[in-house]
Structures are given as C-alpha cells and as structure tokens.
GROMACS .gro file of C-alpha atoms in nm:
model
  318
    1UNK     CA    1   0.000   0.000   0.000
    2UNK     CA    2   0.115   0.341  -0.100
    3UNK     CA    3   0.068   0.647   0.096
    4UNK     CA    4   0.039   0.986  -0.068
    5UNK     CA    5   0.272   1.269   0.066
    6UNK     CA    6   0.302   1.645   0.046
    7UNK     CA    7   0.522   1.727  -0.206
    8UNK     CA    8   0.879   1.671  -0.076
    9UNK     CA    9   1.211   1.843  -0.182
   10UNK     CA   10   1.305   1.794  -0.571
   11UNK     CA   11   1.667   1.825  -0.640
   12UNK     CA   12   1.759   1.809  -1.104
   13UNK     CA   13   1.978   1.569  -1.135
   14UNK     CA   14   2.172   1.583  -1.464
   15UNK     CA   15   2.567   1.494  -1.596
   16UNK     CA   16   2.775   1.672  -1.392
   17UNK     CA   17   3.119   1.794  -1.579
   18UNK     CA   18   3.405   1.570  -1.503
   19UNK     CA   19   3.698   1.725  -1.320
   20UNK     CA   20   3.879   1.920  -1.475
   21UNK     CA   21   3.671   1.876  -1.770
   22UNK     CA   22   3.380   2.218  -1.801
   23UNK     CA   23   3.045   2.067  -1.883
   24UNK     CA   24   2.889   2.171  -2.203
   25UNK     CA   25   2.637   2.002  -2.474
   26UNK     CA   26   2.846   1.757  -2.668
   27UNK     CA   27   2.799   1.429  -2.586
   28UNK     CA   28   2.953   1.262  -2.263
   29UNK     CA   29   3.146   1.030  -2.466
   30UNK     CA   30   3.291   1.260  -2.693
   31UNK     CA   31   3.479   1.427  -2.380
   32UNK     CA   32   3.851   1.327  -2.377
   33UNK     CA   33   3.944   1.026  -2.234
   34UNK     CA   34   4.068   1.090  -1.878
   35UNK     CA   35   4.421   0.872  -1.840
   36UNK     CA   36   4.379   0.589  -1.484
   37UNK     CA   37   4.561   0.327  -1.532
   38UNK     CA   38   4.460   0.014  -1.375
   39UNK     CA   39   4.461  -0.120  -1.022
   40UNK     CA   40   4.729  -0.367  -0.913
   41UNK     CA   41   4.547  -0.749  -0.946
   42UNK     CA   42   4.779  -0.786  -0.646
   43UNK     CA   43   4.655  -0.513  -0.485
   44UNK     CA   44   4.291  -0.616  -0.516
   45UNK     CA   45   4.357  -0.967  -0.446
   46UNK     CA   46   4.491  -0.877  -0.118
   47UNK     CA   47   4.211  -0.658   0.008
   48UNK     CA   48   3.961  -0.876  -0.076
   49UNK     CA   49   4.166  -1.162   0.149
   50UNK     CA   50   4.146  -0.901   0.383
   51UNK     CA   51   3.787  -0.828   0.359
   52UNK     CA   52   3.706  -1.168   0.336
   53UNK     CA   53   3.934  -1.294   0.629
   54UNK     CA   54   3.754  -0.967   0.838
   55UNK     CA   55   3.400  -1.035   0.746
   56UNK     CA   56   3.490  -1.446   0.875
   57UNK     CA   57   3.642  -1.318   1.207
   58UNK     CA   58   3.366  -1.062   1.290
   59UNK     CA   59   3.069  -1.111   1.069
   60UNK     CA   60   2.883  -0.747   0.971
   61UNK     CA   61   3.189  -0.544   1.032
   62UNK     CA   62   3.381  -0.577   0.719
   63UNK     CA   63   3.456  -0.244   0.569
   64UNK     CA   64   3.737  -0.157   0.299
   65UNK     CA   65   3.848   0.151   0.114
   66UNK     CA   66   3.971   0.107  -0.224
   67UNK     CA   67   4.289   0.261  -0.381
   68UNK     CA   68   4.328   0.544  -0.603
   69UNK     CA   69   4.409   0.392  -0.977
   70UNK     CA   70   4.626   0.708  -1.024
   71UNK     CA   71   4.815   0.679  -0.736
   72UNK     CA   72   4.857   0.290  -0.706
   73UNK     CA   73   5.133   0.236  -0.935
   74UNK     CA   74   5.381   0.562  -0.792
   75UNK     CA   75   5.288   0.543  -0.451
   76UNK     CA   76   5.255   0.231  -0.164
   77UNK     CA   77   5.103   0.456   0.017
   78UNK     CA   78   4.841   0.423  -0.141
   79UNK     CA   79   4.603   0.194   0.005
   80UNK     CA   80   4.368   0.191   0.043
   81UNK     CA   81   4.292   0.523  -0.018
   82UNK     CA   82   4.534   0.837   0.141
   83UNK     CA   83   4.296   1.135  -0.045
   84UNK     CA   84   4.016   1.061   0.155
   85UNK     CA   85   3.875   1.182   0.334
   86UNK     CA   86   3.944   1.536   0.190
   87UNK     CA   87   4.031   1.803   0.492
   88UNK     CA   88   3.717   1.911   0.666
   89UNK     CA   89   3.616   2.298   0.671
   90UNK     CA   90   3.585   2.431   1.003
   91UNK     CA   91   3.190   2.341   1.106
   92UNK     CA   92   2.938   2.645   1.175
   93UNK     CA   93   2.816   2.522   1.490
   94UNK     CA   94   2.921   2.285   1.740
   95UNK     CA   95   2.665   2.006   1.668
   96UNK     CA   96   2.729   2.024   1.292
   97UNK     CA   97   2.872   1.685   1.138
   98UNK     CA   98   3.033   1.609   0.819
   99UNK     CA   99   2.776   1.505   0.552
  100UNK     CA  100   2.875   1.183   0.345
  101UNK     CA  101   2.639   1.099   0.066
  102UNK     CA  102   2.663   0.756  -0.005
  103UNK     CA  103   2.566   0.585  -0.329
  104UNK     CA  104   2.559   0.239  -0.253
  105UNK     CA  105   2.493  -0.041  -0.572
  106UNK     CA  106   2.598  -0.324  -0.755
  107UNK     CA  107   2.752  -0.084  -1.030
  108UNK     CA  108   2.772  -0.377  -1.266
  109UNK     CA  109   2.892  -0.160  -1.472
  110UNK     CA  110   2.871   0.154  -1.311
  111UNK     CA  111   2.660   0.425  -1.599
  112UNK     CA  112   2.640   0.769  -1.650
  113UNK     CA  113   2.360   0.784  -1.413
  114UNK     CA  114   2.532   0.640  -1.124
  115UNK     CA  115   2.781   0.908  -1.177
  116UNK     CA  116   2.533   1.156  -1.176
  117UNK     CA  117   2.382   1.094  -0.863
  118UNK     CA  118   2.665   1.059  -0.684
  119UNK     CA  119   2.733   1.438  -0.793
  120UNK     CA  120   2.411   1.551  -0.805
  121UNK     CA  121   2.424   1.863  -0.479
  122UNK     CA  122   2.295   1.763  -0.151
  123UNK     CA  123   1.933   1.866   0.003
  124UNK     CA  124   2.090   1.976   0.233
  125UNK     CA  125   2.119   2.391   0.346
  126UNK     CA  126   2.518   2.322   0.432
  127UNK     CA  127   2.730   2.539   0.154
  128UNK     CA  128   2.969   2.287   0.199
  129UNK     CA  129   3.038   1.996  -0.035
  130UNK     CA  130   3.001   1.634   0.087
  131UNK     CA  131   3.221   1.408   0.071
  132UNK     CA  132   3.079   1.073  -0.154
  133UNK     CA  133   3.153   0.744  -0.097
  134UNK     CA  134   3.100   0.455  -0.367
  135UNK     CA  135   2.972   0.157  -0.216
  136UNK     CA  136   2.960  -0.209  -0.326
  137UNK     CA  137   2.788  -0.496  -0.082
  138UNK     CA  138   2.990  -0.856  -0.087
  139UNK     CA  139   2.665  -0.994   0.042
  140UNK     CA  140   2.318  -0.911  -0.113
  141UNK     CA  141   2.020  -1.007   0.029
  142UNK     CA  142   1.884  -1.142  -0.315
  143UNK     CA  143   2.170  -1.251  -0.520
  144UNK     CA  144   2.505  -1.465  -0.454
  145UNK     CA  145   2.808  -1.298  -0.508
  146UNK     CA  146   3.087  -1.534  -0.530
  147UNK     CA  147   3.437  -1.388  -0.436
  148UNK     CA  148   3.586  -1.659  -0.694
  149UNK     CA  149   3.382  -1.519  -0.958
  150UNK     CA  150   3.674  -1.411  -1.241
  151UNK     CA  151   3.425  -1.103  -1.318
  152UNK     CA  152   3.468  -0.982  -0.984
  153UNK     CA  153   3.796  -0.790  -0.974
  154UNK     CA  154   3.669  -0.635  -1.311
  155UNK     CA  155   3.394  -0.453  -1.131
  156UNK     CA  156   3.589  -0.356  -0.873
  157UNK     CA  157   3.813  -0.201  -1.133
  158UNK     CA  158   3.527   0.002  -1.257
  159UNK     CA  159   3.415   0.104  -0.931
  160UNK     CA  160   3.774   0.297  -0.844
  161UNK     CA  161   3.767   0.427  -1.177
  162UNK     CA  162   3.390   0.574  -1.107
  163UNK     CA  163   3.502   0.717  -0.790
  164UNK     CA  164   3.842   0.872  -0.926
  165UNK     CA  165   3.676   1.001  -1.204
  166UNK     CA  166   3.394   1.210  -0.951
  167UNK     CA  167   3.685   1.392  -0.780
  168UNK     CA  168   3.935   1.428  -0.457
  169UNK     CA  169   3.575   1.431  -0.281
  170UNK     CA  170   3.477   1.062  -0.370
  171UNK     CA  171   3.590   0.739  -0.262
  172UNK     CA  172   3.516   0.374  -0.375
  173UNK     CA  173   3.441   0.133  -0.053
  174UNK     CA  174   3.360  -0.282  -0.014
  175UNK     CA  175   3.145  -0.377   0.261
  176UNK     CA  176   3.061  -0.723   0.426
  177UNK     CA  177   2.657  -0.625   0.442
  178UNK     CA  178   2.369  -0.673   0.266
  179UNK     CA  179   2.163  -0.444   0.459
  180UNK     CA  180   2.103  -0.117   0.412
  181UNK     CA  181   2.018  -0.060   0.839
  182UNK     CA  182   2.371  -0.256   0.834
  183UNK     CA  183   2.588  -0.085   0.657
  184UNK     CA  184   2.468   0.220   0.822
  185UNK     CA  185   2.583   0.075   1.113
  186UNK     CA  186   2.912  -0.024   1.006
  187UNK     CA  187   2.956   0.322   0.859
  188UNK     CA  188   2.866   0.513   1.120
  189UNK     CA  189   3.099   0.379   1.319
  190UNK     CA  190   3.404   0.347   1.095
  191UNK     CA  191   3.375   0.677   0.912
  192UNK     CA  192   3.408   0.921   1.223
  193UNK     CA  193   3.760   0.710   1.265
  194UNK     CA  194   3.825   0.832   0.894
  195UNK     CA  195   3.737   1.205   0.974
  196UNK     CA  196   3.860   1.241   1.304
  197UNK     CA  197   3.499   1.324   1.458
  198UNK     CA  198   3.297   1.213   1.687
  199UNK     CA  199   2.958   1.129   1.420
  200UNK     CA  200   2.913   1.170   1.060
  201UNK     CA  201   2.524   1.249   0.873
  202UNK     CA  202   2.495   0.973   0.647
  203UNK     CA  203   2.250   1.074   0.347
  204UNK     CA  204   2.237   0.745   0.144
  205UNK     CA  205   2.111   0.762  -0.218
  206UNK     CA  206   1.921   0.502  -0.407
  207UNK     CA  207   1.662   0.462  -0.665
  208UNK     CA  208   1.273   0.365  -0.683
  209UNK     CA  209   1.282  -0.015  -0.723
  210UNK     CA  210   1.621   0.008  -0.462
  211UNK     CA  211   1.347   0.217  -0.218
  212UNK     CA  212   1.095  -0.053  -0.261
  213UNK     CA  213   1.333  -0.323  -0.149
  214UNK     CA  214   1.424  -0.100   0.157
  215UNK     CA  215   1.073  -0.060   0.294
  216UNK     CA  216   0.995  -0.427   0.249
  217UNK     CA  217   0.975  -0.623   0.595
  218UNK     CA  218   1.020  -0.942   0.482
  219UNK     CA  219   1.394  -0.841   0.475
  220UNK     CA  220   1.409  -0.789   0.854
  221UNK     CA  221   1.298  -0.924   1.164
  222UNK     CA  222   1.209  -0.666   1.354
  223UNK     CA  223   1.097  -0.385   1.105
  224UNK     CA  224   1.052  -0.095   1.313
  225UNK     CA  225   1.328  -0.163   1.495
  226UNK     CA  226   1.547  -0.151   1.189
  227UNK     CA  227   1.367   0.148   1.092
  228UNK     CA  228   1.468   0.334   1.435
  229UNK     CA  229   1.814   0.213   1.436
  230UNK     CA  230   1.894   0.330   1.065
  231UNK     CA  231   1.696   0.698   1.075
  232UNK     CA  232   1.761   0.728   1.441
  233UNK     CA  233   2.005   0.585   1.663
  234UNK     CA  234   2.273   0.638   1.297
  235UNK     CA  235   2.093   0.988   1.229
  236UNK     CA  236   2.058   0.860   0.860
  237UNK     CA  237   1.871   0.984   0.578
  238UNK     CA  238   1.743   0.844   0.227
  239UNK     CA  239   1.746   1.039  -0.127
  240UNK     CA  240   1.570   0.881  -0.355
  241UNK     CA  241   1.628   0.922  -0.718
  242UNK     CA  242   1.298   0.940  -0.989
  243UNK     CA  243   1.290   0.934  -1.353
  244UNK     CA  244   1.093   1.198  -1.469
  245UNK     CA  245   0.864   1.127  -1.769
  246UNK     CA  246   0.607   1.308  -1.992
  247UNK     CA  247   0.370   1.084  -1.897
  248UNK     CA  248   0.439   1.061  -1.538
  249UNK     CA  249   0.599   1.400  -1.414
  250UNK     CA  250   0.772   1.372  -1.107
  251UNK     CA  251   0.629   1.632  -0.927
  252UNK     CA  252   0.273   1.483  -0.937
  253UNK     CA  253   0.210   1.267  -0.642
  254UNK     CA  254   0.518   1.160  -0.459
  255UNK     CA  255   0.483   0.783  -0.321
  256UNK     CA  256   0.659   0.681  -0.043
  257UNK     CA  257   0.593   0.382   0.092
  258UNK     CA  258   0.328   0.341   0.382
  259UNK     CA  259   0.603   0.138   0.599
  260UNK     CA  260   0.793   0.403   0.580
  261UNK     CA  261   0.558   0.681   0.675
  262UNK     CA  262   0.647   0.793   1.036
  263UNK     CA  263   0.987   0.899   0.892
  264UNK     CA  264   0.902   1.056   0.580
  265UNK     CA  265   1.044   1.365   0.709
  266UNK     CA  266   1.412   1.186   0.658
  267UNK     CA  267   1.375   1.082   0.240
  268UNK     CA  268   1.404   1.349   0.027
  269UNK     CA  269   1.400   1.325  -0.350
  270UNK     CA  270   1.622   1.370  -0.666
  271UNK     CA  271   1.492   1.418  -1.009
  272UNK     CA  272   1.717   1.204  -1.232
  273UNK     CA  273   1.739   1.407  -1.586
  274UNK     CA  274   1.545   1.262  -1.882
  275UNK     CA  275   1.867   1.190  -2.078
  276UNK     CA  276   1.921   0.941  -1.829
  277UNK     CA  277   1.690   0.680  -1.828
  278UNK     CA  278   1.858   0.519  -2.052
  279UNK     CA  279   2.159   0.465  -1.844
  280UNK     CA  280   2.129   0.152  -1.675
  281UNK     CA  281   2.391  -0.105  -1.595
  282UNK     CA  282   2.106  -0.367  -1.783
  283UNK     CA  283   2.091  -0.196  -2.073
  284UNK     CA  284   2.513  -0.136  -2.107
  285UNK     CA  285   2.533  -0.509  -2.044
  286UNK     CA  286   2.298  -0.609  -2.296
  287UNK     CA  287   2.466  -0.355  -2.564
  288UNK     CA  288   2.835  -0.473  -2.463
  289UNK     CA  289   2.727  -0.829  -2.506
  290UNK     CA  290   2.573  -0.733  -2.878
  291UNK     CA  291   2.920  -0.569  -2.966
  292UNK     CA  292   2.766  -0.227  -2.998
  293UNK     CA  293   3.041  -0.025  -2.866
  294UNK     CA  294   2.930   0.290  -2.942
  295UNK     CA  295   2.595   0.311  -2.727
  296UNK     CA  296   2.865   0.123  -2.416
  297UNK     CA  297   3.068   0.453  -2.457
  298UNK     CA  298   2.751   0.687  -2.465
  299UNK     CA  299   2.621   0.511  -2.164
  300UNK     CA  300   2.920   0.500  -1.925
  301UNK     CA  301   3.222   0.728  -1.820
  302UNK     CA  302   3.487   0.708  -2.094
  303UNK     CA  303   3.695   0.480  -1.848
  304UNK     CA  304   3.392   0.269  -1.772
  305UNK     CA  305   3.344   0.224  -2.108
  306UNK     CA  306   3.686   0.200  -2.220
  307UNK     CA  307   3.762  -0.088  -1.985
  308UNK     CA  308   3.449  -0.301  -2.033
  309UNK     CA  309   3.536  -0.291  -2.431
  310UNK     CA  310   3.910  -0.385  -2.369
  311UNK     CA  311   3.813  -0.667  -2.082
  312UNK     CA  312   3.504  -0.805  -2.332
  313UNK     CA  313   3.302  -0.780  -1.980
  314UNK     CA  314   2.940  -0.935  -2.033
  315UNK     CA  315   3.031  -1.046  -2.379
  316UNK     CA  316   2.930  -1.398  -2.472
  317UNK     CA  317   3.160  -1.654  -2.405
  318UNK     CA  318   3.411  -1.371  -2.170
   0.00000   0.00000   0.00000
C-alpha cells in the first residue's frame, strides 16, 4: 500500500562535468578520455583476502576503502585510499557533522547515471560539499556474489575508476553487508575514525525499485526496529532518485511507501534528468554483449566504457 505525501524536496539531477573537464552540450562520450591506469590485481587480491578474512572473524563489520588507480602504481602509500577523506572545513556550529552521501549499488557496470547521482548537490542547506563514498555490498540479500567469480575484480576495477573520475571528494568502498540498516551501522561507526569526529550524517542515495526493497519487511525481523536504528540511533537519511517522464511528471504525487511513513520527514527526493533513463547497468550489459560499442561509450564514463570494451566484460563466451 502506497501512501500519498506532500510534495517533498526535488533536487535536477543531470551529468555533472568531469573534473577538470567544463560541462557543455556535446555528448559525454565525446569528452577526452581521462588517463587511470589500472589497479594492481595484487593489490585487489589482497584486500579482498582481507575483507574476506575480516567479514569471517567478525561477521557485519567488514569495511574496505579502495585505492586510487592514479596513485597505485607511484605510490605504496596508497592503500587503500590516502585522499580521503578530503580536509574538513571548520563546522558552523558545534553540533554540525560532516555530511557523506553515499551511493551504494551493484555498479555492474557503473553508468552515466550512477555518476550523476553521486554528484548531483545535496538537500541539504550546508554550503559545503560532501564528501561521496562509492559503495559495493559482498553480500546481497537477493543474489550470490561469489568472491571466486573471475568477473569480480573487473567490477571492482570500474568502481575505483567511477570514484576517481567524480573527484578528490569521492571514494570507492567494499562492505561485508547486505543491509542497508547494516551498513549504516558499520559506517557510522568506521567513518568518524576516517574524519577524526565524533559522528558523521549519512544521506544514502538510491533509486525507486532500490526504495521498494528498503521498505519491504520481509527483509528484517524486527521492522521498526530496523527502521529506528537506521533513521535514528545512525541519524541517517534516504534520497531517492525518480525518472521523470512526460507521462508521469515527477512532481505529481510523490509515493513513499506506507512502511515508511512515520519517517518521511528523513527521504528526500532527486529528479534524475530525462537523458538518463537510458543509463542503466542492464541496458550497457545487454549492448556490450551485442558488440555495440558505441551506445557502451555513450552510456558510461569514458573509463567505464573503455575498460568493459578492452576486458570483453558481459560479452558472450568472456
């Protein structure tokens, strides 16, 4: 059952330039290619031992930053990640916290419209920038993700790459949780470590079917408990991104679901941009595995797109 809501906050959401590239109209894949090399197979190999040998020990606390592809290859230092988090501005009031949006997904591959909602500006009053953070689940509550799977270290490629490409702000993270109320949780504790601070605002961003999923009960056993801990006790909010559509504007009746009701006052919503609804990681997987390069590169950063084509990800027979 749906429940019908005053209108809440709408925040555009449309391609954001990509630093240091100035946005303008030609298409996104017609931008110059952005050199990132590669991360270290190494490098990868060994954090997901780590992650894997973590989540084992203490089950639901598994939490990894992932390098900088730019910085892997000059610089040990580099992991996992020594950019982020950026320096914090002084706060304007004692109670003030950093703001972290966080985008989390399967990015399989990671599209244009990913990228844009990970940019898109916060709902927030705050004249200062969030930091982002990129997040991939090694559990999911619906599918199997096998740590052997060859694919695997491929999408954890394009993740970094998705994360570098967004800015000094952004950061690429694997957690051991297939819960959204858990990885709040683990976040909430392990990102005040990162920042030095004693609590962080969590604004977590996600789409309509994603929302759905999140409101369901069947996922939890104690529902309003869940609810309480993830708004409340972790002082986290939702931002939930809508495809606009002639037929369907967004502004005309904004559902949220009844579950969901007594904290309505902590979802706000993002208007994804027309141009994008074509930018899902189903379609670019479909259109990879035809061979039709040129809607892959139209779909997905150039370094997305550029190492899906090279790797023959989601081709037949890969």
């Amino acid at each position: 059952m749906l429940l019908r809501l005053p209108r809440p906050l709408l925040v555009p959401l449309r391609i954001p330039s990509i630093h240091p590239i100035n946005a303008d109209t030609r298409p996104l894949h017609h931008l110059p290619r952005l050199s990132m090399p590669d991360l270290p197979t190494s490098t990868l190999q060994s954090l997901l031992t780590s992650l894997s040998d973590r989540a084992a020990a203490s089950p639901g606390t598994a939490f990894s930053l992932l390098p900088r592809p730019s910085s892997s290859s000059s610089s040990s230092s580099s992991f996992p990640n020594p950019s982020w988090p950026p320096p914090l501005p002084p706060p304007s009031s004692p109670d003030e916290a950093p703001r972290i949006v966080v985008l989390d997904s399967s990015f399989n591959p990671p599209t244009l419209a990913h990228f844009a909602l990970a940019q898109s500006p916060s709902s927030s009053s705050s004249s200062v920038r969030p930091s982002t953070l990129l997040l991939w689940s090694i559990r999911n509550p619906d599918k199997d993700i096998r740590a052997a799977d060859p694919e695997i270290l491929d999408r954890i490629q394009l993740l970094a790459k998705t994360a570098e490409a967004a800015g000094t702000h952004a950061a690429a993270a694997l957690i051991d949780a297939p819960l959204f109320v858990m990885k709040s949780e683990i976040l909430a504790c392990e990102l005040p470590r990162l920042f030095g601070v004693e609590r962080v605002q969590l604004e977590f961003r996600l789409g309509e079917d994603t929302l759905v999923r999140f409101a369901d009960p069947k996922y939890y056993t104690d529902f309003a408990s869940s609810m309480r801990a993830f708004f409340e006790r972790d002082n986290s909010t939702l931002a939930v991104a809508r495809r606009a559509s002639a037929n369907s504007p967004v502004a005309d009746g904004d559902l949220l679901p009844e579950s969901l009701r007594p904290w309505a006052d902590r979802v706000t919503w993002l208007q994804i941009d027309a141009g994008l609804a074509e930018a899902s990681s189903t379609a670019v997987r479909r259109y990879a595995r035809e061979g039709r390069e040129d809607v892959v590169q139209s779909l997905c950063l150039p370094q997305v797109a550029e190492y899906v084509l090279r790797r023959g990800m989601y081709r037949e027979g890969a």
